Short mmCIF file of C-alpha atoms and ligand atoms in Angstrom, two decimals:
data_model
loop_
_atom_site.label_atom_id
_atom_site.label_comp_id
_atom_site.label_asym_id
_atom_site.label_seq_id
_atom_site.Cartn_x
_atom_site.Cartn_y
_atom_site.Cartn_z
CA UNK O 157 126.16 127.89 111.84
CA UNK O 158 126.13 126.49 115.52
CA UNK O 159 128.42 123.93 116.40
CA UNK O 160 126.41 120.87 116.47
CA UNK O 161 125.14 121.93 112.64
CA UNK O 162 128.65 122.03 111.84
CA UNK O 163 129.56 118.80 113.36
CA UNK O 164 126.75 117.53 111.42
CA UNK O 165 127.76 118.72 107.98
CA UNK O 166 131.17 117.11 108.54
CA UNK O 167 129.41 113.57 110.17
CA UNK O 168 131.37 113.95 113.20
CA UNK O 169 130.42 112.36 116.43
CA UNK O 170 132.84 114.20 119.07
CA UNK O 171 135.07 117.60 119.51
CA UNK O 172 136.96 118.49 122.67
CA UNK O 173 138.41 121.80 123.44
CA UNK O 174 141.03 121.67 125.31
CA UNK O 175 142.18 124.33 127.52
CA UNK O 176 145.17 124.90 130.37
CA UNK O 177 145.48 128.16 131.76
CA UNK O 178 149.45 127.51 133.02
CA UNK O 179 150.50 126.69 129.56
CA UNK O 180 148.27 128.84 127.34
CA UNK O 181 147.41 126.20 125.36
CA UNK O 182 144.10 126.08 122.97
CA UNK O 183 143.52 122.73 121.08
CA UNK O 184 140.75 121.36 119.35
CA UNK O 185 140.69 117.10 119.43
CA UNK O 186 137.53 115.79 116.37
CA UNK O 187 137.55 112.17 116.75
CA UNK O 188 135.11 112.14 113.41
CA UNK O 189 134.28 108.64 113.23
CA UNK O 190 135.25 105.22 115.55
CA UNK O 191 132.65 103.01 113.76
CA UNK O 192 136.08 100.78 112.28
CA UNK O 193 138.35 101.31 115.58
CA UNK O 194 140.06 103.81 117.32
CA UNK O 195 140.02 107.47 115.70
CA UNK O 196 143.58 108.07 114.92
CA UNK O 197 145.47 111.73 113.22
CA UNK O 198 147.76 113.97 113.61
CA UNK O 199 148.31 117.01 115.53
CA UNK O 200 148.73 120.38 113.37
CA UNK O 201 149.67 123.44 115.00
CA UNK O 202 148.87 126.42 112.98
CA UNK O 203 148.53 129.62 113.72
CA UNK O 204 144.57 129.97 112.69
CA UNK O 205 143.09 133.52 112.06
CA UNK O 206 140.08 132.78 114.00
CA UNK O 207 138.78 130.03 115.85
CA UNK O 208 135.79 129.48 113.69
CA UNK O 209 139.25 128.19 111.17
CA UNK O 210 140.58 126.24 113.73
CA UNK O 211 137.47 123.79 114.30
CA UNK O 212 136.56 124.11 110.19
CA UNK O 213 140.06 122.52 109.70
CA UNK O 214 139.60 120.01 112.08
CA UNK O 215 136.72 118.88 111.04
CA UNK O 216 138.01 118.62 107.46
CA UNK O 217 141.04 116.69 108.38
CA UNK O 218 139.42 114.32 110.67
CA UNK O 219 136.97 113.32 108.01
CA UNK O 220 139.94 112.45 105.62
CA UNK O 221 141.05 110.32 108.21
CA UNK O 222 138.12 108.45 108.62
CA UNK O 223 137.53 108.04 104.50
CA UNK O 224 141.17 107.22 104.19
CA UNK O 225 141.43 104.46 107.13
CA UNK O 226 138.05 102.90 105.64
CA UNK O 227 139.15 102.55 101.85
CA UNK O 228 142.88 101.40 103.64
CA UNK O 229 140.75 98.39 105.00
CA UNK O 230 142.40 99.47 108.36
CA UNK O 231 140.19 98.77 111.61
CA UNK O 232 140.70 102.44 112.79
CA UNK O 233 138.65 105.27 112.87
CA UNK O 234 139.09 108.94 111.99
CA UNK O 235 140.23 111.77 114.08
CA UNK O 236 142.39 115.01 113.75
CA UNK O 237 143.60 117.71 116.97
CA UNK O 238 144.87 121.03 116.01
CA UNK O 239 146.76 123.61 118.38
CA UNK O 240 145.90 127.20 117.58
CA UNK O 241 149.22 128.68 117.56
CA UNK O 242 152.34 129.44 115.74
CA UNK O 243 154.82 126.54 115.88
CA UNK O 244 157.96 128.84 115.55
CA UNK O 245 156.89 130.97 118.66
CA UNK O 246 154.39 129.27 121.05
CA UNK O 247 155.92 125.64 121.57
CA UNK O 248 157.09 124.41 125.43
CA UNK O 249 157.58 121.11 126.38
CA UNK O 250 154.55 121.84 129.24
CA UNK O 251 152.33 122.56 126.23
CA UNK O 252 152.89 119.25 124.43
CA UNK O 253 152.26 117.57 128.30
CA UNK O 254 149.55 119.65 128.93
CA UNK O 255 147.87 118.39 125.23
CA UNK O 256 149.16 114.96 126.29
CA UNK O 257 146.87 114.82 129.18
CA UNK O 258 143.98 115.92 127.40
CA UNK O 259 144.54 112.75 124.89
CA UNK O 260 144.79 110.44 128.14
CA UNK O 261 141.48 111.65 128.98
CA UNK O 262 139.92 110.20 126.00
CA UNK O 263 141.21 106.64 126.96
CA UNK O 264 142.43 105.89 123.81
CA UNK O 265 139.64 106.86 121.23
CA UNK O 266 142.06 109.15 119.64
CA UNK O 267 145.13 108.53 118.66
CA UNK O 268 148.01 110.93 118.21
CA UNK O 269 150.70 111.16 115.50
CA UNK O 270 152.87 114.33 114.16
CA UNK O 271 151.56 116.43 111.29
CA UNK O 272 152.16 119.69 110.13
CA UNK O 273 153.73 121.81 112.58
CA UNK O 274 154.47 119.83 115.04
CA UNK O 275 157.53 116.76 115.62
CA UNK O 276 158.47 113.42 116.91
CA UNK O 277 159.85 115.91 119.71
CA UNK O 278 156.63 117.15 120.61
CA UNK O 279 155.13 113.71 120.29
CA UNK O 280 157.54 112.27 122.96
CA UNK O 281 156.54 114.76 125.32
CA UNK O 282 153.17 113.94 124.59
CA UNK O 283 154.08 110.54 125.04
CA UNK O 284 155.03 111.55 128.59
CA UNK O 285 151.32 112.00 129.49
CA UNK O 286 149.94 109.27 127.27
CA UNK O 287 150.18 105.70 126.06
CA UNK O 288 147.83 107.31 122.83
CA UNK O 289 150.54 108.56 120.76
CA UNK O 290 152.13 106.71 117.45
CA UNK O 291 154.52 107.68 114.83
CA UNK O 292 157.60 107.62 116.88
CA UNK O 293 161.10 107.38 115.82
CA UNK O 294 161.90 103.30 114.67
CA UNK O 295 164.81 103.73 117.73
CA UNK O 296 162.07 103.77 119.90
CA UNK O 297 159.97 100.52 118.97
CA UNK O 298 157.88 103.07 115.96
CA UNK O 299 157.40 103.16 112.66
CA UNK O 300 159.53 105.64 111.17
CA UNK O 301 159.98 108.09 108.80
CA UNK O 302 156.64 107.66 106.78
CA UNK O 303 157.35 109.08 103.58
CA UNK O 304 159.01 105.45 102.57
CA UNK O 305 155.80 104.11 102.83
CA UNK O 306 154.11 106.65 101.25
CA UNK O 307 156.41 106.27 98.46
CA UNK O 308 155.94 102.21 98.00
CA UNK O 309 152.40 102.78 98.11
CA UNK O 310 151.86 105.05 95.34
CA UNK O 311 154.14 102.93 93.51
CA UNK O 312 151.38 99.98 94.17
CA UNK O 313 148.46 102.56 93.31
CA UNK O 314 150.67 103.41 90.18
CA UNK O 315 151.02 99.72 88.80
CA UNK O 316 147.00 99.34 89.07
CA UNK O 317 146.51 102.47 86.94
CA UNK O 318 148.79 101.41 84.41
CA UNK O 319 147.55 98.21 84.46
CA UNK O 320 143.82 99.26 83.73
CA UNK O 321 144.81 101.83 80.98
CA UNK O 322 147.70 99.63 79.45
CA UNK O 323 146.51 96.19 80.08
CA UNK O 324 150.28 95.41 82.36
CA UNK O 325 151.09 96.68 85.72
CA UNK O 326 154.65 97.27 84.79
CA UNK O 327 156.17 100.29 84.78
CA UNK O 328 159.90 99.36 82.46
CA UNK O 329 159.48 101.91 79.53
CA UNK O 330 156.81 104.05 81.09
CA UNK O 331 157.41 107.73 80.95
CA UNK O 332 156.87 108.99 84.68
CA UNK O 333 156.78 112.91 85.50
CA UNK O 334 157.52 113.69 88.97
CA UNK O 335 156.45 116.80 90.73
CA UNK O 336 157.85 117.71 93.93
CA UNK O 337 161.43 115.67 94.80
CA UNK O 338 161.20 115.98 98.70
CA UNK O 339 160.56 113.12 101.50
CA UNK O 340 158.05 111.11 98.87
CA UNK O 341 158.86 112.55 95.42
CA UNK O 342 162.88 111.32 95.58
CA UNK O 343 161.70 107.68 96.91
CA UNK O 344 159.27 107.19 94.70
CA UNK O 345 161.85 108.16 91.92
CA UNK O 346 164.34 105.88 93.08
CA UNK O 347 161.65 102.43 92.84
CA UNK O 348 160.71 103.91 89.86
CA UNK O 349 163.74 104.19 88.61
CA UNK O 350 164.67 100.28 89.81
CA UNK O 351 161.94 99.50 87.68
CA UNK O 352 162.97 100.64 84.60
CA UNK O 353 160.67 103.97 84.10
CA UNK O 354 161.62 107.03 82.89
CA UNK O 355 161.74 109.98 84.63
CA UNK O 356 160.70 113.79 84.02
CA UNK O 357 161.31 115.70 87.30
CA UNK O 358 160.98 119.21 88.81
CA UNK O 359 161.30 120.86 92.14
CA UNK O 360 161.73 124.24 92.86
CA UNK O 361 164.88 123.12 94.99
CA UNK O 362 167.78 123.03 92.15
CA UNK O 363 169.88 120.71 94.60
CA UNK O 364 166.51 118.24 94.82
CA UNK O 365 166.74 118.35 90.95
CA UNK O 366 170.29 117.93 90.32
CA UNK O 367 170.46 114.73 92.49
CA UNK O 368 167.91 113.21 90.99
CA UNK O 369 169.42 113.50 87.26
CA UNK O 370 172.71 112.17 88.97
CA UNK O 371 170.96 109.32 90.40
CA UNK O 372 168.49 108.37 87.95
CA UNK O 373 169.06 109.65 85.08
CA UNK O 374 165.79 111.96 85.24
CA UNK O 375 165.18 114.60 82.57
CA UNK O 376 164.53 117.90 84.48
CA UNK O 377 162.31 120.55 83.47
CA UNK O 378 160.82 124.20 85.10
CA UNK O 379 158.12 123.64 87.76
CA UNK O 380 156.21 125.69 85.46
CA UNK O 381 156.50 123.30 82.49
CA UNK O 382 156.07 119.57 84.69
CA UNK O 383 151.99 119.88 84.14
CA UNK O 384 151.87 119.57 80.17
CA UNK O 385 155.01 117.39 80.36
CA UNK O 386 154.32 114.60 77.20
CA UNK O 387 154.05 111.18 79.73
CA UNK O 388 152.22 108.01 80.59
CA UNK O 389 151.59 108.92 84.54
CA UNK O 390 151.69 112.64 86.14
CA UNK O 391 152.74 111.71 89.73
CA UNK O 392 152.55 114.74 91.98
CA UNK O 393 154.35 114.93 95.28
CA UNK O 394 154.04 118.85 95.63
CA UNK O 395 151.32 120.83 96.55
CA UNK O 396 147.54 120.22 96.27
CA UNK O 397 145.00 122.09 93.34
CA UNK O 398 147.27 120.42 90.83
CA UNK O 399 144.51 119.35 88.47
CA UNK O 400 142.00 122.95 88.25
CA UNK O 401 140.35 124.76 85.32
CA UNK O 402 143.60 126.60 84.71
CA UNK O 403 145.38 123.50 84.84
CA UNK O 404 143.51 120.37 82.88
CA UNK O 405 143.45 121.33 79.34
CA UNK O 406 147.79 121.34 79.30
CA UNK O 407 147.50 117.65 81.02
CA UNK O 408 149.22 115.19 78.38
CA UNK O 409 149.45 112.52 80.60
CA UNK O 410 146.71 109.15 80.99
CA UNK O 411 146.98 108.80 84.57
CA UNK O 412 147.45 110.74 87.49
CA UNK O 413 148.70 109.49 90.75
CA UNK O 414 150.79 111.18 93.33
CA UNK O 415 151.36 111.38 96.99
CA UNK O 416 149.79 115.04 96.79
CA UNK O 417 147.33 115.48 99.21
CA UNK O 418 143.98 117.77 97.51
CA UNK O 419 144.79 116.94 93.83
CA UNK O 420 141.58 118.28 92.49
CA UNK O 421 141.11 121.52 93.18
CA UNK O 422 137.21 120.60 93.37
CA UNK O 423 135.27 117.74 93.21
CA UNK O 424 134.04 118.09 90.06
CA UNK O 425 137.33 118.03 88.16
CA UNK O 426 137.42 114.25 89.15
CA UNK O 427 134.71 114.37 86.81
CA UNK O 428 136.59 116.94 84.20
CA UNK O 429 139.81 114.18 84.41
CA UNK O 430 137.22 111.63 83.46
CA UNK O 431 136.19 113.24 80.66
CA UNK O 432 139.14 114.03 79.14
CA UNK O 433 139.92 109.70 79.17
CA UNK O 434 142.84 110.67 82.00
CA UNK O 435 142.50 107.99 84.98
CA UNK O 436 143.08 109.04 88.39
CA UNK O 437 144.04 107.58 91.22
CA UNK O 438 142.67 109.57 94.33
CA UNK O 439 144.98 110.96 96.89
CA UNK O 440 143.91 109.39 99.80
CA UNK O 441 143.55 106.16 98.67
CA UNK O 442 147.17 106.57 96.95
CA UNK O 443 149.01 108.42 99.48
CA UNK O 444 147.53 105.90 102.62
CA UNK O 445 150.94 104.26 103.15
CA UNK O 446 152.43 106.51 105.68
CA UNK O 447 148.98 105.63 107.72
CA UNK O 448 149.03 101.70 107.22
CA UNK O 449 152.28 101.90 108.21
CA UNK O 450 151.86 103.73 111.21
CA UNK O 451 148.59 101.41 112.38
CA UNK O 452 151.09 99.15 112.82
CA UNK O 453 152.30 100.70 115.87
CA UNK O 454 148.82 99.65 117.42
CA UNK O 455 149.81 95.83 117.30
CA UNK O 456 153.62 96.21 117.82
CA UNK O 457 155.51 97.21 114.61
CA UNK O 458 156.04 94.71 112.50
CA UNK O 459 158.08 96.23 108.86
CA UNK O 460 157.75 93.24 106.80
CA UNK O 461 153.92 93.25 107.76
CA UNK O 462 153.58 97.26 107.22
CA UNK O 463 155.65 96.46 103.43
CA UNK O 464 152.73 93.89 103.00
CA UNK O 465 149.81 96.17 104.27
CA UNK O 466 151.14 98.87 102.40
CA UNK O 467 151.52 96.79 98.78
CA UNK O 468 147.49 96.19 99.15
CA UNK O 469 147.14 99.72 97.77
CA UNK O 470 147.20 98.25 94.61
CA UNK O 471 144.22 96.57 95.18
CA UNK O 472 142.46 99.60 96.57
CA UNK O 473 143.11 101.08 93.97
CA UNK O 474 141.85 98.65 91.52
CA UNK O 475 138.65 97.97 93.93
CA UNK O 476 138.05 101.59 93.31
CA UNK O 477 138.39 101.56 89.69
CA UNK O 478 136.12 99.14 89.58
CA UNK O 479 133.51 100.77 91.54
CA UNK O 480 133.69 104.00 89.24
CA UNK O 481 133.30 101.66 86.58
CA UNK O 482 130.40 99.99 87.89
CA UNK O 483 128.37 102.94 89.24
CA UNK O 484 129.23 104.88 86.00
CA UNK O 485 131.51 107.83 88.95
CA UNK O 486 134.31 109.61 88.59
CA UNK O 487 137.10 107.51 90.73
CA UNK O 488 137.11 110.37 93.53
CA UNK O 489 133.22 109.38 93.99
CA UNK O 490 134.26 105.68 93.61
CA UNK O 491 136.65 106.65 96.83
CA UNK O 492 133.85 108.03 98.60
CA UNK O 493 131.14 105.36 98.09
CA UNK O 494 134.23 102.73 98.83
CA UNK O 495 134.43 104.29 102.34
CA UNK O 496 131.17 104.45 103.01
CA UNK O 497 130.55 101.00 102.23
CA UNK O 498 133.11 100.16 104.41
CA UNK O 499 131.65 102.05 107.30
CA UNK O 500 128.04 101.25 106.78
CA UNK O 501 128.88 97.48 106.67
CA UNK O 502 131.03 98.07 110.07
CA UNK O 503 127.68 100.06 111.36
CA UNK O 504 125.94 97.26 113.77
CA UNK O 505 122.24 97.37 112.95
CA UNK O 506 120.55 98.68 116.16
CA UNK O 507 118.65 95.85 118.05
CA UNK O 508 114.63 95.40 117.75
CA UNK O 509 112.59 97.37 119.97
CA UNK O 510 110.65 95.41 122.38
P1 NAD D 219 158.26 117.64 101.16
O1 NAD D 219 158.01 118.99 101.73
O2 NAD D 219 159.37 116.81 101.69
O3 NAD D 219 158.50 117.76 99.57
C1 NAD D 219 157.77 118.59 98.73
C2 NAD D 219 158.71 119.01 97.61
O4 NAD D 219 157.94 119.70 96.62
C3 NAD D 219 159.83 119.96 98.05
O5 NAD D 219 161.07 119.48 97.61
C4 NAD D 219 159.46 121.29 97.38
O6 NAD D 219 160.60 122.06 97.02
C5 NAD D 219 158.71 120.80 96.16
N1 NAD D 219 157.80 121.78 95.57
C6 NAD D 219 157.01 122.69 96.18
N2 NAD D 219 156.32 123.40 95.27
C7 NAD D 219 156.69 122.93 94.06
C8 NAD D 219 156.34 123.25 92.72
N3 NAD D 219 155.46 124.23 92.45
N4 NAD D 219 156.90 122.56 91.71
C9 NAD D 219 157.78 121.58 91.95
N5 NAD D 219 158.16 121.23 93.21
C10 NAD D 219 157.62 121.90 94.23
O7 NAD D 219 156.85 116.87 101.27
P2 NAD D 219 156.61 115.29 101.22
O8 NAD D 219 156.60 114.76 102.60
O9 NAD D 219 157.46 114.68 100.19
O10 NAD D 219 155.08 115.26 100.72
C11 NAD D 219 154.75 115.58 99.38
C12 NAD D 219 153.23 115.63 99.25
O11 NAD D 219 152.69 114.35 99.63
C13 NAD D 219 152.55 116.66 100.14
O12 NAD D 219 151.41 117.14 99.46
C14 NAD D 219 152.11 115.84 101.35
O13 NAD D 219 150.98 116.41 101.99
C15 NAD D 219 151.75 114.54 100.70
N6 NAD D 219 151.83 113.37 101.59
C16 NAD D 219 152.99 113.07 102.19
C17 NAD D 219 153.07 111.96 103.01
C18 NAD D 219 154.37 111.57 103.67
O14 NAD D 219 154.48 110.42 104.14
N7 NAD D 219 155.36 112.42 103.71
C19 NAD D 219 151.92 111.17 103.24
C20 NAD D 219 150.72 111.51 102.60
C21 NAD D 219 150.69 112.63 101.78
#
């Protein structure tokens, strides 16, 4: 496939490769969509086995961007860069400069944050080159650590699943089962603990376990048994392909909704999940607080405004519900068709010719 076919599967409209001989760096910048704003993602640095990976990944993530701002009612756009190496061995601070200065050249169509692979280190020195950088550390004027707005956020997605399966938002009473107690999983255990839920947990980290049955009074089980675990909402914060062929017929739960990024190992088991009366709440309309949150940064942090921004997942989540409900989709399409409403309404009609 040549590149422009490629760029057209994915809907992108730009890629950059980025090049500097000195520092040996190879980057990729996809600024997939700016139709709502800016085109703003992070910057993974992986080492890829070929290139034709590198710009397949990019692709991919910058299109979740874009889907994920639109349904997050956020006036940004979607964009990923990826540096084609291995982040234990090839980092120098001239390497994050020399990617800086390739961001500065876009003039602020892309935005920059930290993903996988790379840190709020190597976004400072990126910062060096370029105003075009967000997610920095609160001590400098930024956002912060995201996860805690990851975590409220799925808490908000969580309330409008439980609401639509048991007619009340709350959450007292409600058997919860955690998977995956890291940066998201423990927070989100603690407010659901505040709200009276109870809690099934397992991480393959016995410490991460043990702290959260001190805490919270979780009930831990295996990582291998947290899947078929007896409970109102399945909430995983590990690892994506969670819900798969191998995986749905032990679900016991009636919702799903997690941080996890990929839930569904394909499409279609949105569709499988449906069937089988269990309501999910996709990932990237779930999991979009760490993003509103850092949009903030755009406008000049504000918490109390990102808190507020980031409590509207709830009604994402319900405006998606609805959607599946009214086009007769599995909520994943619903997700879809929500962000592509979004983007075709922000689409200015071209002007008469003549
Ligand atoms: P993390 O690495 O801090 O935590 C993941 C935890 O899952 C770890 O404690 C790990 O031991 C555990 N784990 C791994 N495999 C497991 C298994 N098979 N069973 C049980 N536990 C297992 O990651 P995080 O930042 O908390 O993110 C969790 C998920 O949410 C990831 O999929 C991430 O992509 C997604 N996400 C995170 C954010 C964020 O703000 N951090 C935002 C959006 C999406």
């Amino acid at each position: 496939m040549s590149i422009f076919e490629e760029l057209a599967e994915f809907g992108c409209e730009q890629i950059l490769f980025c090049r500097d001989e000195a520092t040996g760096l190879r980057a990729i910048v996809a600024i997939h969509d700016t139709t709502l704003g800016p085109a703003l993602g992070g910057c993974r640095m992986w080492p890829y086995g070929t290139e034709e990976e590198a710009v397949t990944d990019v692709l991919r993530l910058s299109r979740g961007m874009t889907y994920k701002a639109a349904v997050s009612g956020l006036a940004l756009g979607g964009g990923k860069s990826v540096i084609i190496g291995d982040p234990d061995r090839d980092k120098s601070p001239e390497l994050f400069r020399a990617f800086g200065r390739f961001v500065d050249s876009l003039g602020g169509r892309y935005i920059v944050a930290e993903d996988v692979g790379t840190t709020p280190e190597d976004m400072e020195r990126v910062r060096s080159e370029t105003p075009h950088v967000a997610g920095l550390d609160a001590a400098r004027g930024g956002s912060g650590d995201p996860s805690v707005f990851t975590a409220l956020g799925v808490l908000a997605g969580m309330r409008a699943c439980v609401e639509e399966v048991y007619g009340s938002p709350s959450l007292e009473g409600r058997t919860v089962a955690v998977q995956g107690l890291g940066h998201v999983g423990y927070r989100l255990c603690r407010l659901l603990h505040e709200e009276g839920a109870r809690l099934v947990v397992a991480d393959l980290r016995p410490d991460a376990v043990a702290r959260a049955v001190g805490e919270f009074g979780a009930e831990a089980v295996e990582p291998a048994g947290i899947l078929s675990v007896p409970c109102d909402v399945l909430a995983p914060c590990a690892l994506g392909a969670v819900v798969s062929d191998a995986t749905l017929p032990h679900l016991r739960c009636s919702v799903v909704a997690g941080s996890a990024n990929n839930v569904l190992a394909e499409g279609r088991h949105g569709e499988a999940l449906r069937d089988r009366g269990i309501l999910y709440a996709p990932d990237y309309v779930i999991n979009a607080g760490g993003l509103i949150n850092v949009s903030g940064e755009l406008e000049g942090y504000d918490e109390g405004r990102a808190r507020g921004r980031v409590a509207r997942i709830y009604d994402s989540v319900k405006n998606v519900v609805e959607i599946s409900k009214r086009d007769g989709v599995p909520t994943n399409a619903a997700a879809d068709r929500l962000a592509l409403e979004r983007l075709g309404a922000g689409r200015r009609p071209l002007a008469a010719a003549g």
